[in-house]
C-alpha positions in Angstrom: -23.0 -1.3 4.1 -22.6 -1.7 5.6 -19.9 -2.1 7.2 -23.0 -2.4 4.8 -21.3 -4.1 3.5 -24.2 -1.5 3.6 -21.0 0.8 3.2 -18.0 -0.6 1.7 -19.1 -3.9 0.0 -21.2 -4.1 -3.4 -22.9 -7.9 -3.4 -22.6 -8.3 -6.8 -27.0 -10.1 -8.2 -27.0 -13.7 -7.1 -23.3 -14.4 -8.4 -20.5 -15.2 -5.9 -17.3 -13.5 -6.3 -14.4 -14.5 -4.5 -11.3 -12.5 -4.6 -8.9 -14.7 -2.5 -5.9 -12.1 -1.9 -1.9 -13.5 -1.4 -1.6 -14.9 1.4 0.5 -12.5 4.3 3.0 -14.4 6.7 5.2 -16.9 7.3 8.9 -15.1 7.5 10.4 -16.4 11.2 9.4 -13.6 13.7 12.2 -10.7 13.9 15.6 -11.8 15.7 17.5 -10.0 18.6 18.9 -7.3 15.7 15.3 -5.9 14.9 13.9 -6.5 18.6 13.1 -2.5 19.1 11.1 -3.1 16.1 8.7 -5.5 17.4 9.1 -4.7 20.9 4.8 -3.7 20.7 4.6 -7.2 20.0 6.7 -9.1 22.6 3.1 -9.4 24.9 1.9 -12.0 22.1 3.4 -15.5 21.6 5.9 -17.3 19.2 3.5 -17.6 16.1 5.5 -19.3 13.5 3.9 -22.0 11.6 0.5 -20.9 12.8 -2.2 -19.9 10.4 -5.2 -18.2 11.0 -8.2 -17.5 8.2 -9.8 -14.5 7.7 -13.2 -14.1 5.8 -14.4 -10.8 5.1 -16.7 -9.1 2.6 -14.0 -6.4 2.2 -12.1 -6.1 -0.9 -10.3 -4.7 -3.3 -8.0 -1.4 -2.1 -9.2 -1.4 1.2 -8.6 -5.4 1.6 -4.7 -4.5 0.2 -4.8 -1.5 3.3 -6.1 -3.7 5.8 -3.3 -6.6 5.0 -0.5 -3.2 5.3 -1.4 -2.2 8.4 -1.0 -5.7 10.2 2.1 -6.4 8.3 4.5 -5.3 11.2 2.3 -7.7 13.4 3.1 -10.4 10.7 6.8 -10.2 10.3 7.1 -10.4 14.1 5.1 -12.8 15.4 5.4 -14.9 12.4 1.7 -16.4 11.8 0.2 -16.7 8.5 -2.9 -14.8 8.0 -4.7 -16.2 4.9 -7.6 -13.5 3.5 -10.5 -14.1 1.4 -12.8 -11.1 0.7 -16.1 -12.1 -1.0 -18.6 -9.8 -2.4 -21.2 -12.7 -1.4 -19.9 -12.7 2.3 -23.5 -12.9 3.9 -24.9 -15.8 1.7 -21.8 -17.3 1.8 -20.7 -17.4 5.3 -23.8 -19.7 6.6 -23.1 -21.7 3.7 -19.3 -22.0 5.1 -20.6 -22.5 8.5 -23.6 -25.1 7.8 -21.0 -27.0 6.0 -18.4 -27.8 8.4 -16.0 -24.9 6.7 -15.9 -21.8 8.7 -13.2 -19.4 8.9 -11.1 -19.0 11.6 -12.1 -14.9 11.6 -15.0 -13.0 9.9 -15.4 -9.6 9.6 -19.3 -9.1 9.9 -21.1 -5.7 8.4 -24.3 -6.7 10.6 -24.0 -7.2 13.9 -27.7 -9.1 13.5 -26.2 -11.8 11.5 -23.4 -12.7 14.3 -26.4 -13.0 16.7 -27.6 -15.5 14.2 -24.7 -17.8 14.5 -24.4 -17.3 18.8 -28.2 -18.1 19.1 -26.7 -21.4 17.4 -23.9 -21.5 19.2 -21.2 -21.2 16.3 -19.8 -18.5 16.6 -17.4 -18.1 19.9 -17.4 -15.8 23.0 -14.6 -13.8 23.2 -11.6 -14.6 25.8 -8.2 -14.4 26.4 -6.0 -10.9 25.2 -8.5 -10.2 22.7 -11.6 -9.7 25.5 -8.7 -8.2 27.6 -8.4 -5.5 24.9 -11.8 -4.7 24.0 -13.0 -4.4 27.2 -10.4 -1.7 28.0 -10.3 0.2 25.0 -14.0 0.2 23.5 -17.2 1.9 24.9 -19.8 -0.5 26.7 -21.8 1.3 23.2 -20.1 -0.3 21.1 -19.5 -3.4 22.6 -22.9 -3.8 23.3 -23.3 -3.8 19.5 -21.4 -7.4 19.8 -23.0 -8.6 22.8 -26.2 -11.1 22.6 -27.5 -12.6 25.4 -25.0 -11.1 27.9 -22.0 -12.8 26.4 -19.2 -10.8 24.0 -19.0 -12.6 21.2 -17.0 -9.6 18.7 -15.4 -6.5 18.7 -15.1 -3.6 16.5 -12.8 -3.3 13.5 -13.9 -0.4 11.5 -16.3 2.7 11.8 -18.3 5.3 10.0 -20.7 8.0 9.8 -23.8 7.7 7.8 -24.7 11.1 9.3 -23.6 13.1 6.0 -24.6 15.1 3.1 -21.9 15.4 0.0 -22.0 18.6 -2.2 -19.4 20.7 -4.2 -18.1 23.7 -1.9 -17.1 25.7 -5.5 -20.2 25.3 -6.4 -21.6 26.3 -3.4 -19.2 29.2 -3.2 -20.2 30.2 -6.7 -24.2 30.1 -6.1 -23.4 31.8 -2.3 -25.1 29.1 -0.9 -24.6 28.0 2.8 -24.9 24.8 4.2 -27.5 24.9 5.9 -27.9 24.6 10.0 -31.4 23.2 10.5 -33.6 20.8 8.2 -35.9 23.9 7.5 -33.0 25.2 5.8 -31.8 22.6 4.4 -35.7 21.8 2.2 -35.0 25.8 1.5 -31.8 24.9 0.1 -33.5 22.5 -1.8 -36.3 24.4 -3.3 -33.1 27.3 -3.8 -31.5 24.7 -6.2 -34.4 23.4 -7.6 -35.8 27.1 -8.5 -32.2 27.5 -10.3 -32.7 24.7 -12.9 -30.2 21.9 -11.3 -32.2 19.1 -9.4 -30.7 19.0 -6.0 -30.2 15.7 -5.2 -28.9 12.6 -6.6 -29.0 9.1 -5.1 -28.6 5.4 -6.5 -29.7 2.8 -4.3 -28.3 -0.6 -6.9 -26.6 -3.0 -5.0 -26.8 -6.2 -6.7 -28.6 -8.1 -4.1 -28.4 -6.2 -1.2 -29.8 -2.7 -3.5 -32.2 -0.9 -1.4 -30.1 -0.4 1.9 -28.9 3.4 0.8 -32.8 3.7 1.3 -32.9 2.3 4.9 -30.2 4.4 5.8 -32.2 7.6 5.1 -34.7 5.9 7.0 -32.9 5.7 10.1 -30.9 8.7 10.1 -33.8 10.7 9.7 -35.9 8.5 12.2 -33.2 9.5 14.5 -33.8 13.1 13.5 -37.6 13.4 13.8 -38.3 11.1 16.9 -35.0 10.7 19.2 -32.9 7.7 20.5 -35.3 6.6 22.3 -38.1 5.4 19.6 -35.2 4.3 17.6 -33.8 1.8 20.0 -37.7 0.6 20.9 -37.8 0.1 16.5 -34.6 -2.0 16.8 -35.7 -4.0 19.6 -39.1 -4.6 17.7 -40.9 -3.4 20.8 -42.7 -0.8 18.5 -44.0 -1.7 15.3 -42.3 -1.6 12.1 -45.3 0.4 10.8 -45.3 2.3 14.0 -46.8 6.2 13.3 -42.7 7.5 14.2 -41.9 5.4 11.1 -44.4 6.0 8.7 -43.2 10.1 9.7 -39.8 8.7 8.5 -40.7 7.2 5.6 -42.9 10.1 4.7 -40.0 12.8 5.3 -37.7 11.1 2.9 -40.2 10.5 0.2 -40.8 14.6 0.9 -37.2 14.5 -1.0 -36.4 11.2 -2.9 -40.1 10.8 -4.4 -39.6 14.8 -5.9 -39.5 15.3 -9.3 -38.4 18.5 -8.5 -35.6 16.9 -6.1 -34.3 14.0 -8.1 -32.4 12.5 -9.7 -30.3 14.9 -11.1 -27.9 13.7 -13.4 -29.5 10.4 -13.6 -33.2 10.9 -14.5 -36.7 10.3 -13.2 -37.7 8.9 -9.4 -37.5 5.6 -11.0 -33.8 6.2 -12.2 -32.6 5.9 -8.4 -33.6 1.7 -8.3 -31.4 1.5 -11.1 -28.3 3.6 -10.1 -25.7 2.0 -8.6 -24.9 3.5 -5.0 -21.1 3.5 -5.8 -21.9 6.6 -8.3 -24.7 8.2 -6.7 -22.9 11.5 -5.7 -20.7 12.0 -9.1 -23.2 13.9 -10.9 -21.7 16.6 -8.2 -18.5 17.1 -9.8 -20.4 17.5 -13.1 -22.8 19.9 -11.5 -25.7 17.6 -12.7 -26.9 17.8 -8.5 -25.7 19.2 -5.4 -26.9 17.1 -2.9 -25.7 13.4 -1.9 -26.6 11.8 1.7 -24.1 9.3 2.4 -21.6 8.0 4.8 -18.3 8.6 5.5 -16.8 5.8 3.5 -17.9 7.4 0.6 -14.5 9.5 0.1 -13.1 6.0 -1.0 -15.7 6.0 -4.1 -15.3 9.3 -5.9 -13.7 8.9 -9.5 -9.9 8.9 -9.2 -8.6 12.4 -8.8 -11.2 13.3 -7.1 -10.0 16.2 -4.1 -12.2 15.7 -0.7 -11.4 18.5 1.5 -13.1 21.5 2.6 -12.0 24.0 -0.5 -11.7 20.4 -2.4 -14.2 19.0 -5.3 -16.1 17.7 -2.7 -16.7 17.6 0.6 -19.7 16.6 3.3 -21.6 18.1 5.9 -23.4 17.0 9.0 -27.3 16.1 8.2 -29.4 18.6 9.8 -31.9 18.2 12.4 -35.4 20.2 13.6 -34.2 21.2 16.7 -30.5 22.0 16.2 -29.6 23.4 19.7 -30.7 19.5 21.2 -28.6 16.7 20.8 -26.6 15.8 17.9 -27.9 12.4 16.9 -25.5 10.5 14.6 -26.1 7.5 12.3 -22.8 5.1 11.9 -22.1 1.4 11.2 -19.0 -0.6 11.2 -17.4 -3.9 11.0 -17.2 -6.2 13.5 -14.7 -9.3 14.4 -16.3 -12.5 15.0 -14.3 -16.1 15.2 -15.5 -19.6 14.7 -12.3 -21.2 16.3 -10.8 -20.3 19.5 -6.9 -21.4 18.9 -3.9 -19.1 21.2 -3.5 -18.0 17.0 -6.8 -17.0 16.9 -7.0 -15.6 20.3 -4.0 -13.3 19.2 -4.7 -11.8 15.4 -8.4 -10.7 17.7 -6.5 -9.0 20.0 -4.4 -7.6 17.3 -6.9 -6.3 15.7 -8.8 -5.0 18.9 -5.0 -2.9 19.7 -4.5 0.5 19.5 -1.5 -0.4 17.4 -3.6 -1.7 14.7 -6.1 1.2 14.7 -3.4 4.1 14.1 -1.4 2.0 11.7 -4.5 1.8 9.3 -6.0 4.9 9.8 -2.2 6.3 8.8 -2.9 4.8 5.5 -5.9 6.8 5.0 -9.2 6.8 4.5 -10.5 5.0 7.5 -11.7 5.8 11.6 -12.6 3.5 14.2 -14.2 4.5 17.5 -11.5 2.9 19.5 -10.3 5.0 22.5 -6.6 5.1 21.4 -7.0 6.7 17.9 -5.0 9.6 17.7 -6.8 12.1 15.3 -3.8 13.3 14.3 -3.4 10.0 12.4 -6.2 10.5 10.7 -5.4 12.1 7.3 -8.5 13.0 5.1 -10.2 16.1 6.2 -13.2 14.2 6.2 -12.7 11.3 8.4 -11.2 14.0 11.4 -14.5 15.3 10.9 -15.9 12.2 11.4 -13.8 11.3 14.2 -14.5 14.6 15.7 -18.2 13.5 15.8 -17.6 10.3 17.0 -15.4 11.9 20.3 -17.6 14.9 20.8 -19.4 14.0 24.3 -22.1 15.9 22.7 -23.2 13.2 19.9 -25.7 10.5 20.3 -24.5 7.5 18.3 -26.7 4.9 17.3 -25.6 2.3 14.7 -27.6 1.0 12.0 -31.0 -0.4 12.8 -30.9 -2.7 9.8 -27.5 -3.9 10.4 -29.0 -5.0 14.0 -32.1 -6.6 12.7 -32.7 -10.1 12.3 -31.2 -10.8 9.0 -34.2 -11.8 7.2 -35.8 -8.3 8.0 -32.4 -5.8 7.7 -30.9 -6.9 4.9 -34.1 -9.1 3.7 -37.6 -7.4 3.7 -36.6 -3.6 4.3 -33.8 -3.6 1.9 -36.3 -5.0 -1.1 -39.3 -3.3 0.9 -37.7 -0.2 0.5 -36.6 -0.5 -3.1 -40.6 -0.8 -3.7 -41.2 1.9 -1.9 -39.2 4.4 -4.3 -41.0 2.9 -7.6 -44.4 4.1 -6.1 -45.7 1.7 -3.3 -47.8 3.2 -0.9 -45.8 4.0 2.7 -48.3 2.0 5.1 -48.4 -1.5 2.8 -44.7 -1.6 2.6 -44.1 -1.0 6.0 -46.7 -3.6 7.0 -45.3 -6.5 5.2 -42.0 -5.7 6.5 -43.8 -5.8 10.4 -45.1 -9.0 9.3 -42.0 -10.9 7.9 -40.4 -9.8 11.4 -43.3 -11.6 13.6 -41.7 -14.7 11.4 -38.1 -14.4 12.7 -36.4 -15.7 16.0 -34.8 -13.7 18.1 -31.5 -13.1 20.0 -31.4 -11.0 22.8 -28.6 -8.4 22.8 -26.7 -7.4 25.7 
């Protein structure tokens, strides 16, 4: 979540909720008198009367953010755009689709489930402004991310670091702890903590029916860590094993922390207490000083209790995940949402290439709490502490970026078998059986080249 999503949705047991948000539009585009205005939009046509849908498993706050920061394309061009965020957005877009009913737009979490619907040919290659604009103002990274069989079919929306680990700096300040450099130091840190009567970490992996991916996430971020880029993409492209020796490592390294009694889960409980925590509170025991440890991404700043300060002297802040060999590469986890469309209309053609602009990126990240890896996002627009950081990391020529394996796998597998694989795993199943079922439900899925 994410993206999912792994990230910023919460699917919500087998229920569908739909929140179905006022729709945005329809006021004639600005006259002569306001042309300086909406002179960024002259390039894209006379709109009025169009509409264009939007599907998206974002909601809530961020949903009302989103609709803000293409307002000023709104009141100009004059289109409609009619949003629906759904906390049931996987299930319920093939449901859409299959039926005749797609959206215009989607805004995907997994990048695996759009090659889904372009190995069926449903979903649309992009064209027009809106390939125009990704191509010049994304990496071929992360385009390649929307790219299946050669052919672009979406572009990035959204981005965000997984790479992470929350924690209180008063409290490290009080204890004189530092944050550690290395992973050596940071299982020292742990022990340190543990040794002073607090258990160290927290973590809540609940998710209604997506609970698990928190798990995978540690997975892959610290697969990254233990084996490099290059056994990771071989995992992704399923030209390794699931239950490859690299992974089994992984798994092992993370049950070295999550499966600790000493280690977890403070404020919650036992081991078992993590299956039943929901990820959203995962990290507040921090501000309690119940734990001081919390990996998660970037997004999280959005999910601390209201009045909560993130910032460097703040309540809480994050630091980058440690790796062995500190002086090599800086691998970093991310993830993301991508734009996807089911209809290729001049209306459709342009809210894409809206959305792909640079004007779009720095008006929402100037409502805070939000980055994107597109080239023309000024940092300086970029208002919480924490997501400069994690723009910082994203820009630094010195990071390896890979984005999240599940989020890449076929469906079934990423946010199927290895989510509820993995939620096994942490109530006591043994590392090699769960990763074996998982290799075999893959050998059952049809595949989609990417790039």
């Amino acid at each position: 979540m994410a993206s999912r999503t792994k990230q910023l949705v919460a699917l919500v047991g087998a229920l569908t909720l739909t929140v179905t948000l006022p729709t945005i539009g329809g006021a004639p585009p600005a006259t002569a008198g306001a042309r300086g205005a909406c002179a960024e939009f002259a390039r894209y046509p006379d709109l009025r009367g169009e509409r264009v849908s939007v599907y998206t498993p974002i909601r809530g706050v961020e949903a009302d953010l989103l609709q803000q920061a293409w307002q000023d394309f709104v009141d100009c061009t004059g289109v409609r755009i009619d949003y629906e965020g759904s906390a049931d957005f996987e299930t319920e877009i093939g449901r859409r689709v299959a039926e005749g009913h797609a959206p215009d737009v989607a805004f995907f979490p997994q990048p695996g489930l759009i090659g889904t619907f372009a190995r069926d040919a449903e979903v649309l290659p992009l064209k027009g402004r809106a390939r125009a604009a990704a191509k010049r103002d994304f990496s071929e990274t992360w385009l390649g991310y929307g790219t299946f069989d050669g052919t672009l079919y979406a572009t990035p929306l959204d981005a965000n670091v997984k790479s992470l680990v929350w924690y209180s700096p008063k409290m490290f300040r009080d204890a004189g702890w530092q944050v550690p450099g290395t992973w050596a130091e940071l299982v020292a840190l742990s022990d340190t903590i543990a040794a002073s009567g607090i258990e160290p970490w927290c973590a809540g992996i609940e998710s209604g029916v997506a609970t698990g991916w928190p798990l995978t996430d540690w997975v892959e971020d610290v697969l990254l860590r233990m084996h490099g880029p290059e056994t990771y993409d071989r995992w992704i492209a399923h030209t390794i094993p699931f239950d490859d020796p690299a992974v089994v490592d992984a798994v092992e390294r993370v049950g070295s922390v999550l499966r600790d009694d000493r280690y977890v889960n403070g404020g919650f409980g036992d081991v078992a207490s993590i299956a039943t925590t929901g990820y959203q509170e995962g990290g507040w025991p921090i501000r309690d000083g119940e734990c001081a440890l919390h990996r998660q991404g970037s997004f999280y700043a959005n999910l601390w209790p209201a009045g909560t300060t993130v910032a460097q002297e703040g309540d809480v802040f994050a630091f980058y995940l440690p790796t062995d060999r500190p002086d090599a590469e800086r691998p970093v986890l991310g993830a993301g949402h991508f734009v996807a469309a089911f209809d290729d209309r001049p209306e459709v053609d342009a809210v894409r290439a809206y959305l792909a602009s640079g004007h779009f990126v720095n008006s929402r990240a100037k409502l805070g709490n939000w980055i994107s890896a597109h080239r023309k996002l000024d940092v300086a627009n970029v208002v919480n502490p924490l997501d400069r950081q994690s723009v910082e990391l994203l820009q630094d020529p010195g990071t390896v970026f890979r984005f999240d394996a599940s989020d890449l796998m076929p469906p079934a597998v990423g946010a199927g078998t290895f989510w509820s694989g993995m939620t096994e795993w942490i109530n006591g199943r043994d590392t090699r059986e769960t990763l074996a079922d998982i290799e075999a439900s893959w050998r059952e899925q049809p595949t989609v080249g990417r790039r």
